[in-house]
Every structure is written in structure tokens, then in C-alpha cells.
Amino acid sequence: MSESPRGAITPASIVDALKAVAGDPPKARASFAKGQCVHGTYIPSHQAEEITKSLSFTRPSRVLARFSVGGGNPDVADTESLVPRGFSFRLGDIGHRTDIVAQNSPVHYARTLAQMLAFLEARIPGPDGKPDMEKVRAFSAANPETLHQVNYIATRPPGSFAGTTYWGVHAFPATNTMDETRFIKFKIAPVGGDVTLTGPEAKARSADFLHDELEQRVATGNIRFSVLALLDRPGDPTMDLTVRWPDEDHREAVRLGTIVITGIEPNETCDGSIFDPANLAEGIGHPHDEIFAARATAYAISLKMRR
């Protein structure tokens, strides 16, 4: 794995690199800069307590959420096929809030902070405003696992924020009402199924078509997602975000509840704070991988930079 030549690798250096890749646009998020804030409700299932005692998932609550397009460019086209789409949401009430940050790929593009920083540095544009593709190809050849994410999303252009499956990527330790703990992965599945486009169909859409379609959907009815917990098996990798659990698409999943998106929210409502991945109510623990450990600090730094 390539190491960064910049010395100490910190959440701040990751944020700086994310901003540099995007050309350092002012007042923008370091990642998933373009998006739309929405609101709704969460309805728990009768099975939720079998997986977690977290009151965020076992009680009904309001939901604040944000759909987004990956990268730090707030003007990125919704048709861009090489960046992920995001869905972040907040459940629960005061004293037991939980924030989940999800994306339309079941894997992340790096195992470690060192690999993440090197991945980003290879893509920082030169004086001509473009990355050095020889450098990118050399890094990818030496770190093939960093291509798992883009290879997944590039073949599934989403036709709708509301018709896309999102994953929490990390392995979360979940403790149920019997004080039994196991690892789970969050999968947020659209109740109506996935809506994907062919490459030519995606290219023919407008630059804001996902956002426009979202507004049209909300105006004519609500949007529903099943919040699923994928259950671990002995030997599952819980530290490497670049690989999936074996047979992940066909293993047991428990429906924790349903998110119902009922309205568009002014973006200022979401922009004034962050969806903090470390904000987890008792019953859902922090994943053990180092990417997760850096997320909360990185998000706080990004928030401060855009104010």
C-alpha cells in the first residue's frame, strides 16, 4: 500500500485532501457537497428489539435526512457515474439520537487512513485542473481494492434518490434487549425497489435530474425505505471496508423499521450541523475500523471550514 509523503496522517489532512481534489470550493462540504435536505418519520418493526436495544431504532421518531451526490464539488452533475450517492439520516429524540451515514455502494474505497490519503493525493488536479492519470493508474495498480467501490457504482447509474439502495459500509456492534451483541451492517432499501439507468440513459438526463425527481416524488406521495440489519457470521471481516461479507446479498437480514420521507426541508436545516457518524444511541456501538474512528473529527473540521 502506498503511504502518504506528507508525514502524520490525521482527519484534518484527509479533509484537506478531499477539498484539494474538488478544487477547494468555498463554504462547501469536503465530501457529498451537493444534496437536498428532507424530513419524515421512522416506524420501528416488532423485530427491532431482537437486534438492538437502541431507542433510536425501537421507538417511532421524526427523521431529518439528506440525499447527496459524492465529491466535494457542489456543482457536480447528477449524471456523474464515478461518484457515490449518499443518504444520511437522524433518528430518535433528545437523549437517544442516532446518525447513520450511508452510500449507494456496499464498500468504501480505502482500508486505512494512509491508503485513503494516498488515494486522494493521487487525484489532486495539477496546474491544468486535471489529475495526472498516470499517477492514478499507478496507484490503482498497486492498490486494486481501492477500485471496488467505483466499479460497483459505475455499473448501476441511479435513476432516483428514492429508488436507490444505500449501505452503512461499517460493521456496527449491536446489543439487543437480552444484552447479546453481534455485528450488523445497515442496508437501506427502497420499498418500491431500485431504479437504475443504462449508461446512455444516465448521460441523457439533466444535471439536476435526481434532485428534480426527488421533489416531484415528494410532491405526489411519500418515499419509503426499509432499514435492514445484515447479520454477521463467524469470520466476517469487520475491519476492512473495501470487501463485502461473503454472500452478503443473500444472507439473513432483519427489518429494524421503515423510514418515510414526507417533505422537502430547506438545505439550511441540514447545513447548520453535521450528520455525526459517532452519534449512536446505546445499543449500537462504534465500529472498530480506523476509517470510522476518524470520521467524527473530520466531519467537525469540515463543518467549521464551511461556516
PDB file of C-alpha atoms in Angstrom:
ATOM      1  CA  MET A   1       0.000   0.000   0.000  1.00  0.00           C
ATOM      2  CA  SER A   2       1.275   3.453  -0.865  1.00  0.00           C
ATOM      3  CA  GLU A   3       1.999   5.747   2.043  1.00  0.00           C
ATOM      4  CA  SER A   4       1.471   9.499   2.030  1.00  0.00           C
ATOM      5  CA  PRO A   5       4.630  11.595   1.764  1.00  0.00           C
ATOM      6  CA  ARG A   6       3.138  14.324   3.946  1.00  0.00           C
ATOM      7  CA  GLY A   7       4.018  12.798   7.310  1.00  0.00           C
ATOM      8  CA  ALA A   8       1.360  12.499  10.024  1.00  0.00           C
ATOM      9  CA  ILE A   9      -1.996  11.306   8.757  1.00  0.00           C
ATOM     10  CA  THR A  10      -4.864  12.978  10.582  1.00  0.00           C
ATOM     11  CA  PRO A  11      -8.553  13.681   9.978  1.00  0.00           C
ATOM     12  CA  ALA A  12      -7.508  17.250   9.107  1.00  0.00           C
ATOM     13  CA  SER A  13      -5.146  16.024   6.382  1.00  0.00           C
ATOM     14  CA  ILE A  14      -7.950  13.868   4.943  1.00  0.00           C
ATOM     15  CA  VAL A  15     -10.293  16.885   4.831  1.00  0.00           C
ATOM     16  CA  ASP A  16      -7.584  18.997   3.180  1.00  0.00           C
ATOM     17  CA  ALA A  17      -7.059  16.334   0.535  1.00  0.00           C
ATOM     18  CA  LEU A  18     -10.794  15.956  -0.123  1.00  0.00           C
ATOM     19  CA  LYS A  19     -11.056  19.713  -0.610  1.00  0.00           C
ATOM     20  CA  ALA A  20      -7.993  19.790  -2.873  1.00  0.00           C
ATOM     21  CA  VAL A  21      -9.394  17.057  -5.137  1.00  0.00           C
ATOM     22  CA  ALA A  22     -12.528  19.179  -5.630  1.00  0.00           C
ATOM     23  CA  GLY A  23     -10.571  22.381  -6.289  1.00  0.00           C
ATOM     24  CA  ASP A  24     -11.250  23.742  -2.781  1.00  0.00           C
ATOM     25  CA  PRO A  25     -14.661  25.354  -3.391  1.00  0.00           C
ATOM     26  CA  PRO A  26     -15.533  27.809  -0.589  1.00  0.00           C
ATOM     27  CA  LYS A  27     -18.230  27.089   2.017  1.00  0.00           C
ATOM     28  CA  ALA A  28     -18.780  23.555   0.681  1.00  0.00           C
ATOM     29  CA  ARG A  29     -18.745  20.190   2.398  1.00  0.00           C
ATOM     30  CA  ALA A  30     -15.490  18.299   1.939  1.00  0.00           C
ATOM     31  CA  SER A  31     -17.491  15.357   0.607  1.00  0.00           C
ATOM     32  CA  PHE A  32     -21.044  14.884  -0.691  1.00  0.00           C
ATOM     33  CA  ALA A  33     -21.215  18.643  -1.179  1.00  0.00           C
ATOM     34  CA  LYS A  34     -24.323  18.652  -3.384  1.00  0.00           C
ATOM     35  CA  GLY A  35     -27.524  17.472  -1.787  1.00  0.00           C
ATOM     36  CA  GLN A  36     -31.068  18.004  -0.614  1.00  0.00           C
ATOM     37  CA  CYS A  37     -32.355  18.060   2.955  1.00  0.00           C
ATOM     38  CA  VAL A  38     -35.647  16.246   3.658  1.00  0.00           C
ATOM     39  CA  HIS A  39     -37.777  15.240   6.634  1.00  0.00           C
ATOM     40  CA  GLY A  40     -40.075  12.402   7.585  1.00  0.00           C
ATOM     41  CA  THR A  41     -40.782   9.771  10.202  1.00  0.00           C
ATOM     42  CA  TYR A  42     -39.390   6.441  11.395  1.00  0.00           C
ATOM     43  CA  ILE A  43     -41.626   3.487  12.267  1.00  0.00           C
ATOM     44  CA  PRO A  44     -39.922   0.563  14.109  1.00  0.00           C
ATOM     45  CA  SER A  45     -40.699  -3.069  13.357  1.00  0.00           C
ATOM     46  CA  HIS A  46     -41.590  -5.636  16.000  1.00  0.00           C
ATOM     47  CA  GLN A  47     -38.229  -7.326  15.308  1.00  0.00           C
ATOM     48  CA  ALA A  48     -36.024  -4.323  16.101  1.00  0.00           C
ATOM     49  CA  GLU A  49     -35.511  -5.254  19.772  1.00  0.00           C
ATOM     50  CA  GLU A  50     -34.157  -8.666  18.721  1.00  0.00           C
ATOM     51  CA  ILE A  51     -31.178  -6.840  17.187  1.00  0.00           C
ATOM     52  CA  THR A  52     -30.720  -3.678  19.242  1.00  0.00           C
ATOM     53  CA  LYS A  53     -31.994  -2.058  22.401  1.00  0.00           C
ATOM     54  CA  SER A  54     -31.240   1.367  20.922  1.00  0.00           C
ATOM     55  CA  LEU A  55     -34.276   3.579  21.486  1.00  0.00           C
ATOM     56  CA  SER A  56     -33.463   5.258  18.176  1.00  0.00           C
ATOM     57  CA  PHE A  57     -34.474   2.086  16.368  1.00  0.00           C
ATOM     58  CA  THR A  58     -37.120   0.638  18.695  1.00  0.00           C
ATOM     59  CA  ARG A  59     -39.314   3.744  19.077  1.00  0.00           C
ATOM     60  CA  PRO A  60     -41.070   5.907  16.489  1.00  0.00           C
ATOM     61  CA  SER A  61     -39.479   9.287  15.844  1.00  0.00           C
ATOM     62  CA  ARG A  62     -39.121  12.143  13.428  1.00  0.00           C
ATOM     63  CA  VAL A  63     -36.415  11.879  10.784  1.00  0.00           C
ATOM     64  CA  LEU A  64     -34.095  14.521   9.379  1.00  0.00           C
ATOM     65  CA  ALA A  65     -32.233  13.268   6.324  1.00  0.00           C
ATOM     66  CA  ARG A  66     -30.174  14.356   3.340  1.00  0.00           C
ATOM     67  CA  PHE A  67     -29.725  12.837  -0.107  1.00  0.00           C
ATOM     68  CA  SER A  68     -26.480  13.762  -1.836  1.00  0.00           C
ATOM     69  CA  VAL A  69     -24.006  13.280  -4.672  1.00  0.00           C
ATOM     70  CA  GLY A  70     -20.415  12.339  -3.796  1.00  0.00           C
ATOM     71  CA  GLY A  71     -17.337  14.506  -4.067  1.00  0.00           C
ATOM     72  CA  GLY A  72     -16.575  17.997  -2.832  1.00  0.00           C
ATOM     73  CA  ASN A  73     -17.927  19.863  -5.878  1.00  0.00           C
ATOM     74  CA  PRO A  74     -21.330  21.414  -5.048  1.00  0.00           C
ATOM     75  CA  ASP A  75     -21.983  21.837  -8.785  1.00  0.00           C
ATOM     76  CA  VAL A  76     -21.345  18.208  -9.774  1.00  0.00           C
ATOM     77  CA  ALA A  77     -23.855  16.860 -12.284  1.00  0.00           C
ATOM     78  CA  ASP A  78     -26.330  14.268 -11.029  1.00  0.00           C
ATOM     79  CA  THR A  79     -25.319  12.218 -14.078  1.00  0.00           C
ATOM     80  CA  GLU A  80     -21.715  11.743 -12.864  1.00  0.00           C
ATOM     81  CA  SER A  81     -21.220   7.968 -12.860  1.00  0.00           C
ATOM     82  CA  LEU A  82     -17.958   7.695 -10.908  1.00  0.00           C
ATOM     83  CA  VAL A  83     -19.036   9.190  -7.575  1.00  0.00           C
ATOM     84  CA  PRO A  84     -21.355   7.616  -4.996  1.00  0.00           C
ATOM     85  CA  ARG A  85     -24.767   8.850  -3.916  1.00  0.00           C
ATOM     86  CA  GLY A  86     -25.390   9.363  -0.232  1.00  0.00           C
ATOM     87  CA  PHE A  87     -28.269   9.107   2.231  1.00  0.00           C
ATOM     88  CA  SER A  88     -27.664  10.359   5.771  1.00  0.00           C
ATOM     89  CA  PHE A  89     -30.394  10.346   8.396  1.00  0.00           C
ATOM     90  CA  ARG A  90     -31.030  11.124  12.056  1.00  0.00           C
ATOM     91  CA  LEU A  91     -33.434   9.104  14.189  1.00  0.00           C
ATOM     92  CA  GLY A  92     -34.581   9.332  17.794  1.00  0.00           C
ATOM     93  CA  ASP A  93     -35.265  12.077  20.290  1.00  0.00           C
ATOM     94  CA  ILE A  94     -33.199  14.053  22.772  1.00  0.00           C
ATOM     95  CA  GLY A  95     -31.077  11.644  24.795  1.00  0.00           C
ATOM     96  CA  HIS A  96     -31.133   8.832  22.256  1.00  0.00           C
ATOM     97  CA  ARG A  97     -30.325  10.223  18.830  1.00  0.00           C
ATOM     98  CA  THR A  98     -28.526   8.222  16.157  1.00  0.00           C
ATOM     99  CA  ASP A  99     -26.987   9.446  12.898  1.00  0.00           C
ATOM    100  CA  ILE A 100     -26.338   6.965  10.091  1.00  0.00           C
ATOM    101  CA  VAL A 101     -24.264   7.907   7.047  1.00  0.00           C
ATOM    102  CA  ALA A 102     -24.912   5.610   4.077  1.00  0.00           C
ATOM    103  CA  GLN A 103     -23.960   5.433   0.394  1.00  0.00           C
ATOM    104  CA  ASN A 104     -25.026   3.508  -2.707  1.00  0.00           C
ATOM    105  CA  SER A 105     -22.056   1.143  -2.513  1.00  0.00           C
ATOM    106  CA  PRO A 106     -21.533  -1.667  -0.001  1.00  0.00           C
ATOM    107  CA  VAL A 107     -17.802  -0.881   0.258  1.00  0.00           C
ATOM    108  CA  HIS A 108     -15.521   2.090   0.902  1.00  0.00           C
ATOM    109  CA  TYR A 109     -12.526   2.933  -1.285  1.00  0.00           C
ATOM    110  CA  ALA A 110      -9.848   2.543   1.406  1.00  0.00           C
ATOM    111  CA  ARG A 111      -8.936   0.218   4.274  1.00  0.00           C
ATOM    112  CA  THR A 112      -6.882   2.693   6.294  1.00  0.00           C
ATOM    113  CA  LEU A 113      -6.368   6.433   6.649  1.00  0.00           C
ATOM    114  CA  ALA A 114      -2.945   6.104   5.000  1.00  0.00           C
ATOM    115  CA  GLN A 115      -4.489   4.433   1.978  1.00  0.00           C
ATOM    116  CA  MET A 116      -7.350   6.944   1.875  1.00  0.00           C
ATOM    117  CA  LEU A 117      -4.961   9.897   1.897  1.00  0.00           C
ATOM    118  CA  ALA A 118      -2.748   8.355  -0.789  1.00  0.00           C
ATOM    119  CA  PHE A 119      -5.847   7.622  -2.911  1.00  0.00           C
ATOM    120  CA  LEU A 120      -6.913  11.267  -2.696  1.00  0.00           C
ATOM    121  CA  GLU A 121      -3.450  12.722  -3.246  1.00  0.00           C
ATOM    122  CA  ALA A 122      -3.117  10.745  -6.468  1.00  0.00           C
ATOM    123  CA  ARG A 123      -6.232  12.547  -7.741  1.00  0.00           C
ATOM    124  CA  ILE A 124      -5.432  16.152  -6.800  1.00  0.00           C
ATOM    125  CA  PRO A 125      -5.574  18.231 -10.001  1.00  0.00           C
ATOM    126  CA  GLY A 126      -2.419  19.727 -11.452  1.00  0.00           C
ATOM    127  CA  PRO A 127      -1.971  23.246 -12.878  1.00  0.00           C
ATOM    128  CA  ASP A 128      -4.186  22.290 -15.829  1.00  0.00           C
ATOM    129  CA  GLY A 129      -7.066  21.479 -13.477  1.00  0.00           C
ATOM    130  CA  LYS A 130      -6.897  17.755 -14.198  1.00  0.00           C
ATOM    131  CA  PRO A 131      -5.404  14.868 -12.205  1.00  0.00           C
ATOM    132  CA  ASP A 132      -2.336  13.054 -13.516  1.00  0.00           C
ATOM    133  CA  MET A 133      -3.934   9.886 -14.879  1.00  0.00           C
ATOM    134  CA  GLU A 134      -0.619   8.025 -14.952  1.00  0.00           C
ATOM    135  CA  LYS A 135      -0.310   8.627 -11.218  1.00  0.00           C
ATOM    136  CA  VAL A 136      -3.911   7.486 -10.698  1.00  0.00           C
ATOM    137  CA  ARG A 137      -3.372   4.305 -12.728  1.00  0.00           C
ATOM    138  CA  ALA A 138      -0.138   3.512 -10.902  1.00  0.00           C
ATOM    139  CA  PHE A 139      -1.820   3.894  -7.522  1.00  0.00           C
ATOM    140  CA  SER A 140      -4.776   1.771  -8.603  1.00  0.00           C
ATOM    141  CA  ALA A 141      -2.481  -0.973  -9.888  1.00  0.00           C
ATOM    142  CA  ALA A 142      -0.676  -1.076  -6.539  1.00  0.00           C
ATOM    143  CA  ASN A 143      -3.968  -0.855  -4.578  1.00  0.00           C
ATOM    144  CA  PRO A 144      -6.598  -2.737  -6.616  1.00  0.00           C
ATOM    145  CA  GLU A 145      -9.034  -2.933  -3.692  1.00  0.00           C
ATOM    146  CA  THR A 146      -9.490   0.837  -3.936  1.00  0.00           C
ATOM    147  CA  LEU A 147     -11.381   0.294  -7.198  1.00  0.00           C
ATOM    148  CA  HIS A 148     -14.077  -1.949  -5.686  1.00  0.00           C
ATOM    149  CA  GLN A 149     -16.321   0.992  -4.852  1.00  0.00           C
ATOM    150  CA  VAL A 150     -16.163   2.784  -8.210  1.00  0.00           C
ATOM    151  CA  ASN A 151     -16.511  -0.483 -10.120  1.00  0.00           C
ATOM    152  CA  TYR A 152     -19.717  -1.185  -8.200  1.00  0.00           C
ATOM    153  CA  ILE A 153     -21.372   2.188  -8.656  1.00  0.00           C
ATOM    154  CA  ALA A 154     -20.282   2.721 -12.271  1.00  0.00           C
ATOM    155  CA  THR A 155     -22.398  -0.216 -13.430  1.00  0.00           C
ATOM    156  CA  ARG A 156     -25.522   0.942 -11.561  1.00  0.00           C
ATOM    157  CA  PRO A 157     -26.351   4.559 -12.504  1.00  0.00           C
ATOM    158  CA  PRO A 158     -29.195   5.538 -10.156  1.00  0.00           C
ATOM    159  CA  GLY A 159     -32.388   6.826 -11.696  1.00  0.00           C
ATOM    160  CA  SER A 160     -33.758   8.185  -8.433  1.00  0.00           C
ATOM    161  CA  PHE A 161     -32.548   9.074  -4.947  1.00  0.00           C
ATOM    162  CA  ALA A 162     -35.758   7.396  -3.773  1.00  0.00           C
ATOM    163  CA  GLY A 163     -35.090   4.245  -5.794  1.00  0.00           C
ATOM    164  CA  THR A 164     -31.549   3.518  -4.615  1.00  0.00           C
ATOM    165  CA  THR A 165     -30.216   1.071  -2.018  1.00  0.00           C
ATOM    166  CA  TYR A 166     -27.749   2.540   0.466  1.00  0.00           C
ATOM    167  CA  TRP A 167     -25.287   0.829   2.828  1.00  0.00           C
ATOM    168  CA  GLY A 168     -23.729   1.891   6.110  1.00  0.00           C
ATOM    169  CA  VAL A 169     -20.460   0.216   4.974  1.00  0.00           C
ATOM    170  CA  HIS A 170     -19.060  -0.251   8.511  1.00  0.00           C
ATOM    171  CA  ALA A 171     -19.665  -3.260  10.794  1.00  0.00           C
ATOM    172  CA  PHE A 172     -21.564  -1.963  13.844  1.00  0.00           C
ATOM    173  CA  PRO A 173     -21.708  -3.911  17.134  1.00  0.00           C
ATOM    174  CA  ALA A 174     -25.398  -4.098  18.048  1.00  0.00           C
ATOM    175  CA  THR A 175     -26.650  -5.111  21.509  1.00  0.00           C
ATOM    176  CA  ASN A 176     -30.237  -6.300  21.917  1.00  0.00           C
ATOM    177  CA  THR A 177     -32.608  -6.273  24.891  1.00  0.00           C
ATOM    178  CA  MET A 178     -31.100  -9.585  26.079  1.00  0.00           C
ATOM    179  CA  ASP A 179     -27.651  -7.920  26.177  1.00  0.00           C
ATOM    180  CA  GLU A 180     -26.470 -10.112  23.289  1.00  0.00           C
ATOM    181  CA  THR A 181     -24.039  -8.361  20.943  1.00  0.00           C
ATOM    182  CA  ARG A 182     -23.256  -9.143  17.319  1.00  0.00           C
ATOM    183  CA  PHE A 183     -22.020  -7.177  14.311  1.00  0.00           C
ATOM    184  CA  ILE A 184     -24.504  -5.820  11.793  1.00  0.00           C
ATOM    185  CA  LYS A 185     -24.334  -3.784   8.615  1.00  0.00           C
ATOM    186  CA  PHE A 186     -27.036  -1.268   7.793  1.00  0.00           C
ATOM    187  CA  LYS A 187     -28.775  -1.603   4.454  1.00  0.00           C
ATOM    188  CA  ILE A 188     -31.374   0.996   3.496  1.00  0.00           C
ATOM    189  CA  ALA A 189     -33.558  -0.468   0.751  1.00  0.00           C
ATOM    190  CA  PRO A 190     -36.253   1.424  -1.204  1.00  0.00           C
ATOM    191  CA  VAL A 191     -39.636  -0.212  -0.651  1.00  0.00           C
ATOM    192  CA  GLY A 192     -40.501   0.104  -4.341  1.00  0.00           C
ATOM    193  CA  GLY A 193     -37.213  -1.444  -5.499  1.00  0.00           C
ATOM    194  CA  ASP A 194     -34.155   0.035  -7.166  1.00  0.00           C
ATOM    195  CA  VAL A 195     -34.430   2.337 -10.161  1.00  0.00           C
ATOM    196  CA  THR A 196     -31.302   2.189 -12.312  1.00  0.00           C
ATOM    197  CA  LEU A 197     -30.432   3.584 -15.721  1.00  0.00           C
ATOM    198  CA  THR A 198     -28.304   2.391 -18.586  1.00  0.00           C
ATOM    199  CA  GLY A 199     -25.195   4.421 -19.349  1.00  0.00           C
ATOM    200  CA  PRO A 200     -26.791   6.217 -22.329  1.00  0.00           C
ATOM    201  CA  GLU A 201     -29.977   6.908 -20.323  1.00  0.00           C
ATOM    202  CA  ALA A 202     -27.944   8.446 -17.490  1.00  0.00           C
ATOM    203  CA  LYS A 203     -25.951  10.665 -19.863  1.00  0.00           C
ATOM    204  CA  ALA A 204     -29.175  11.963 -21.417  1.00  0.00           C
ATOM    205  CA  ARG A 205     -30.540  13.256 -18.106  1.00  0.00           C
ATOM    206  CA  SER A 206     -30.221  16.834 -16.870  1.00  0.00           C
ATOM    207  CA  ALA A 207     -27.513  17.945 -14.443  1.00  0.00           C
ATOM    208  CA  ASP A 208     -30.025  18.129 -11.569  1.00  0.00           C
ATOM    209  CA  PHE A 209     -32.372  15.314 -12.517  1.00  0.00           C
ATOM    210  CA  LEU A 210     -32.025  13.391  -9.231  1.00  0.00           C
ATOM    211  CA  HIS A 211     -32.926  16.494  -7.235  1.00  0.00           C
ATOM    212  CA  ASP A 212     -35.797  17.398  -9.561  1.00  0.00           C
ATOM    213  CA  GLU A 213     -37.178  13.857  -9.472  1.00  0.00           C
ATOM    214  CA  LEU A 214     -36.953  13.824  -5.662  1.00  0.00           C
ATOM    215  CA  GLU A 215     -39.066  16.980  -5.417  1.00  0.00           C
ATOM    216  CA  GLN A 216     -41.619  15.519  -7.834  1.00  0.00           C
ATOM    217  CA  ARG A 217     -41.859  12.289  -5.839  1.00  0.00           C
ATOM    218  CA  VAL A 218     -42.358  14.068  -2.532  1.00  0.00           C
ATOM    219  CA  ALA A 219     -44.981  16.347  -4.080  1.00  0.00           C
ATOM    220  CA  THR A 220     -47.046  13.378  -5.231  1.00  0.00           C
ATOM    221  CA  GLY A 221     -46.571  10.977  -2.305  1.00  0.00           C
ATOM    222  CA  ASN A 222     -44.181   9.783   0.366  1.00  0.00           C
ATOM    223  CA  ILE A 223     -40.961   7.815  -0.093  1.00  0.00           C
ATOM    224  CA  ARG A 224     -40.341   4.657   1.934  1.00  0.00           C
ATOM    225  CA  PHE A 225     -37.150   2.817   2.830  1.00  0.00           C
ATOM    226  CA  SER A 226     -36.738  -0.382   4.823  1.00  0.00           C
ATOM    227  CA  VAL A 227     -33.952  -0.086   7.402  1.00  0.00           C
ATOM    228  CA  LEU A 228     -32.336  -3.531   7.419  1.00  0.00           C
ATOM    229  CA  ALA A 229     -29.686  -5.095   9.625  1.00  0.00           C
ATOM    230  CA  LEU A 230     -27.480  -7.606   7.821  1.00  0.00           C
ATOM    231  CA  LEU A 231     -26.391 -10.184  10.405  1.00  0.00           C
ATOM    232  CA  ASP A 232     -22.779 -11.290  10.818  1.00  0.00           C
ATOM    233  CA  ARG A 233     -21.374 -14.812  10.616  1.00  0.00           C
ATOM    234  CA  PRO A 234     -18.191 -16.162  12.220  1.00  0.00           C
ATOM    235  CA  GLY A 235     -15.112 -14.965  10.342  1.00  0.00           C
ATOM    236  CA  ASP A 236     -16.740 -11.981   8.635  1.00  0.00           C
ATOM    237  CA  PRO A 237     -14.250  -9.135   8.021  1.00  0.00           C
ATOM    238  CA  THR A 238     -15.172  -6.251  10.301  1.00  0.00           C
ATOM    239  CA  MET A 239     -12.080  -4.059   9.837  1.00  0.00           C
ATOM    240  CA  ASP A 240     -11.655  -3.940   6.041  1.00  0.00           C
ATOM    241  CA  LEU A 241     -14.213  -1.667   4.375  1.00  0.00           C
ATOM    242  CA  THR A 242     -13.065  -2.479   0.848  1.00  0.00           C
ATOM    243  CA  VAL A 243     -14.512  -6.016   0.888  1.00  0.00           C
ATOM    244  CA  ARG A 244     -18.011  -7.327   1.389  1.00  0.00           C
ATOM    245  CA  TRP A 245     -19.073 -10.058   3.755  1.00  0.00           C
ATOM    246  CA  PRO A 246     -19.275 -13.431   1.986  1.00  0.00           C
ATOM    247  CA  ASP A 247     -22.635 -13.969   0.277  1.00  0.00           C
ATOM    248  CA  GLU A 248     -23.766 -10.601   1.617  1.00  0.00           C
ATOM    249  CA  ASP A 249     -26.626 -10.167  -0.848  1.00  0.00           C
ATOM    250  CA  HIS A 250     -28.248 -13.441   0.156  1.00  0.00           C
ATOM    251  CA  ARG A 251     -27.712 -13.655   3.905  1.00  0.00           C
ATOM    252  CA  GLU A 252     -30.215 -13.102   6.686  1.00  0.00           C
ATOM    253  CA  ALA A 253     -31.431  -9.544   7.189  1.00  0.00           C
ATOM    254  CA  VAL A 254     -33.788  -8.216   9.853  1.00  0.00           C
ATOM    255  CA  ARG A 255     -36.002  -5.221   9.178  1.00  0.00           C
ATOM    256  CA  LEU A 256     -35.487  -2.751  12.005  1.00  0.00           C
ATOM    257  CA  GLY A 257     -38.100  -0.328  10.733  1.00  0.00           C
ATOM    258  CA  THR A 258     -39.263   1.954   7.952  1.00  0.00           C
ATOM    259  CA  ILE A 259     -38.197   5.500   7.093  1.00  0.00           C
ATOM    260  CA  VAL A 260     -40.964   7.526   5.445  1.00  0.00           C
ATOM    261  CA  ILE A 261     -39.790  10.718   3.723  1.00  0.00           C
ATOM    262  CA  THR A 262     -42.724  13.135   3.655  1.00  0.00           C
ATOM    263  CA  GLY A 263     -41.314  16.525   2.723  1.00  0.00           C
ATOM    264  CA  ILE A 264     -38.513  18.649   1.333  1.00  0.00           C
ATOM    265  CA  GLU A 265     -36.612  20.572   4.001  1.00  0.00           C
ATOM    266  CA  PRO A 266     -34.645  23.804   3.387  1.00  0.00           C
ATOM    267  CA  ASN A 267     -30.988  22.886   2.927  1.00  0.00           C
ATOM    268  CA  GLU A 268     -30.070  25.313   5.690  1.00  0.00           C
ATOM    269  CA  THR A 269     -31.654  22.883   8.165  1.00  0.00           C
ATOM    270  CA  CYS A 270     -29.047  20.230   7.323  1.00  0.00           C
ATOM    271  CA  ASP A 271     -26.208  22.647   6.573  1.00  0.00           C
ATOM    272  CA  GLY A 272     -26.164  24.126  10.066  1.00  0.00           C
ATOM    273  CA  SER A 273     -24.844  20.909  11.612  1.00  0.00           C
ATOM    274  CA  ILE A 274     -23.471  17.521  10.601  1.00  0.00           C
ATOM    275  CA  PHE A 275     -24.779  14.000  10.498  1.00  0.00           C
ATOM    276  CA  ASP A 276     -22.234  12.767  13.020  1.00  0.00           C
ATOM    277  CA  PRO A 277     -21.496   9.048  12.479  1.00  0.00           C
ATOM    278  CA  ALA A 278     -20.172   8.795  16.040  1.00  0.00           C
ATOM    279  CA  ASN A 279     -23.570   9.901  17.371  1.00  0.00           C
ATOM    280  CA  LEU A 280     -25.052   6.476  18.202  1.00  0.00           C
ATOM    281  CA  ALA A 281     -27.607   5.836  20.943  1.00  0.00           C
ATOM    282  CA  GLU A 282     -26.911   2.997  23.391  1.00  0.00           C
ATOM    283  CA  GLY A 283     -27.478  -0.343  21.699  1.00  0.00           C
ATOM    284  CA  ILE A 284     -25.447   0.495  18.595  1.00  0.00           C
ATOM    285  CA  GLY A 285     -21.701   0.670  19.228  1.00  0.00           C
ATOM    286  CA  HIS A 286     -18.872   2.283  17.311  1.00  0.00           C
ATOM    287  CA  PRO A 287     -17.333   0.161  14.535  1.00  0.00           C
ATOM    288  CA  HIS A 288     -13.737  -0.841  15.211  1.00  0.00           C
ATOM    289  CA  ASP A 289     -12.099   0.185  11.912  1.00  0.00           C
ATOM    290  CA  GLU A 290      -9.838   3.232  11.743  1.00  0.00           C
ATOM    291  CA  ILE A 291     -11.805   4.963   8.980  1.00  0.00           C
ATOM    292  CA  PHE A 292     -14.799   5.204  11.301  1.00  0.00           C
ATOM    293  CA  ALA A 293     -12.626   6.401  14.179  1.00  0.00           C
ATOM    294  CA  ALA A 294     -11.570   9.423  12.114  1.00  0.00           C
ATOM    295  CA  ARG A 295     -14.993  10.285  10.698  1.00  0.00           C
ATOM    296  CA  ALA A 296     -16.441  12.345  13.567  1.00  0.00           C
ATOM    297  CA  THR A 297     -13.374  14.591  13.820  1.00  0.00           C
ATOM    298  CA  ALA A 298     -13.186  15.004  10.038  1.00  0.00           C
ATOM    299  CA  TYR A 299     -16.878  15.946   9.822  1.00  0.00           C
ATOM    300  CA  ALA A 300     -16.470  18.542  12.591  1.00  0.00           C
ATOM    301  CA  ILE A 301     -13.457  20.058  10.807  1.00  0.00           C
ATOM    302  CA  SER A 302     -15.380  20.216   7.534  1.00  0.00           C
ATOM    303  CA  LEU A 303     -18.322  21.925   9.260  1.00  0.00           C
ATOM    304  CA  LYS A 304     -16.041  24.570  10.782  1.00  0.00           C
ATOM    305  CA  MET A 305     -14.394  25.225   7.409  1.00  0.00           C
ATOM    306  CA  ARG A 306     -17.663  25.869   5.617  1.00  0.00           C
ATOM    307  CA  ARG A 307     -19.022  28.352   8.165  1.00  0.00           C
TER     308      ARG A 307
END
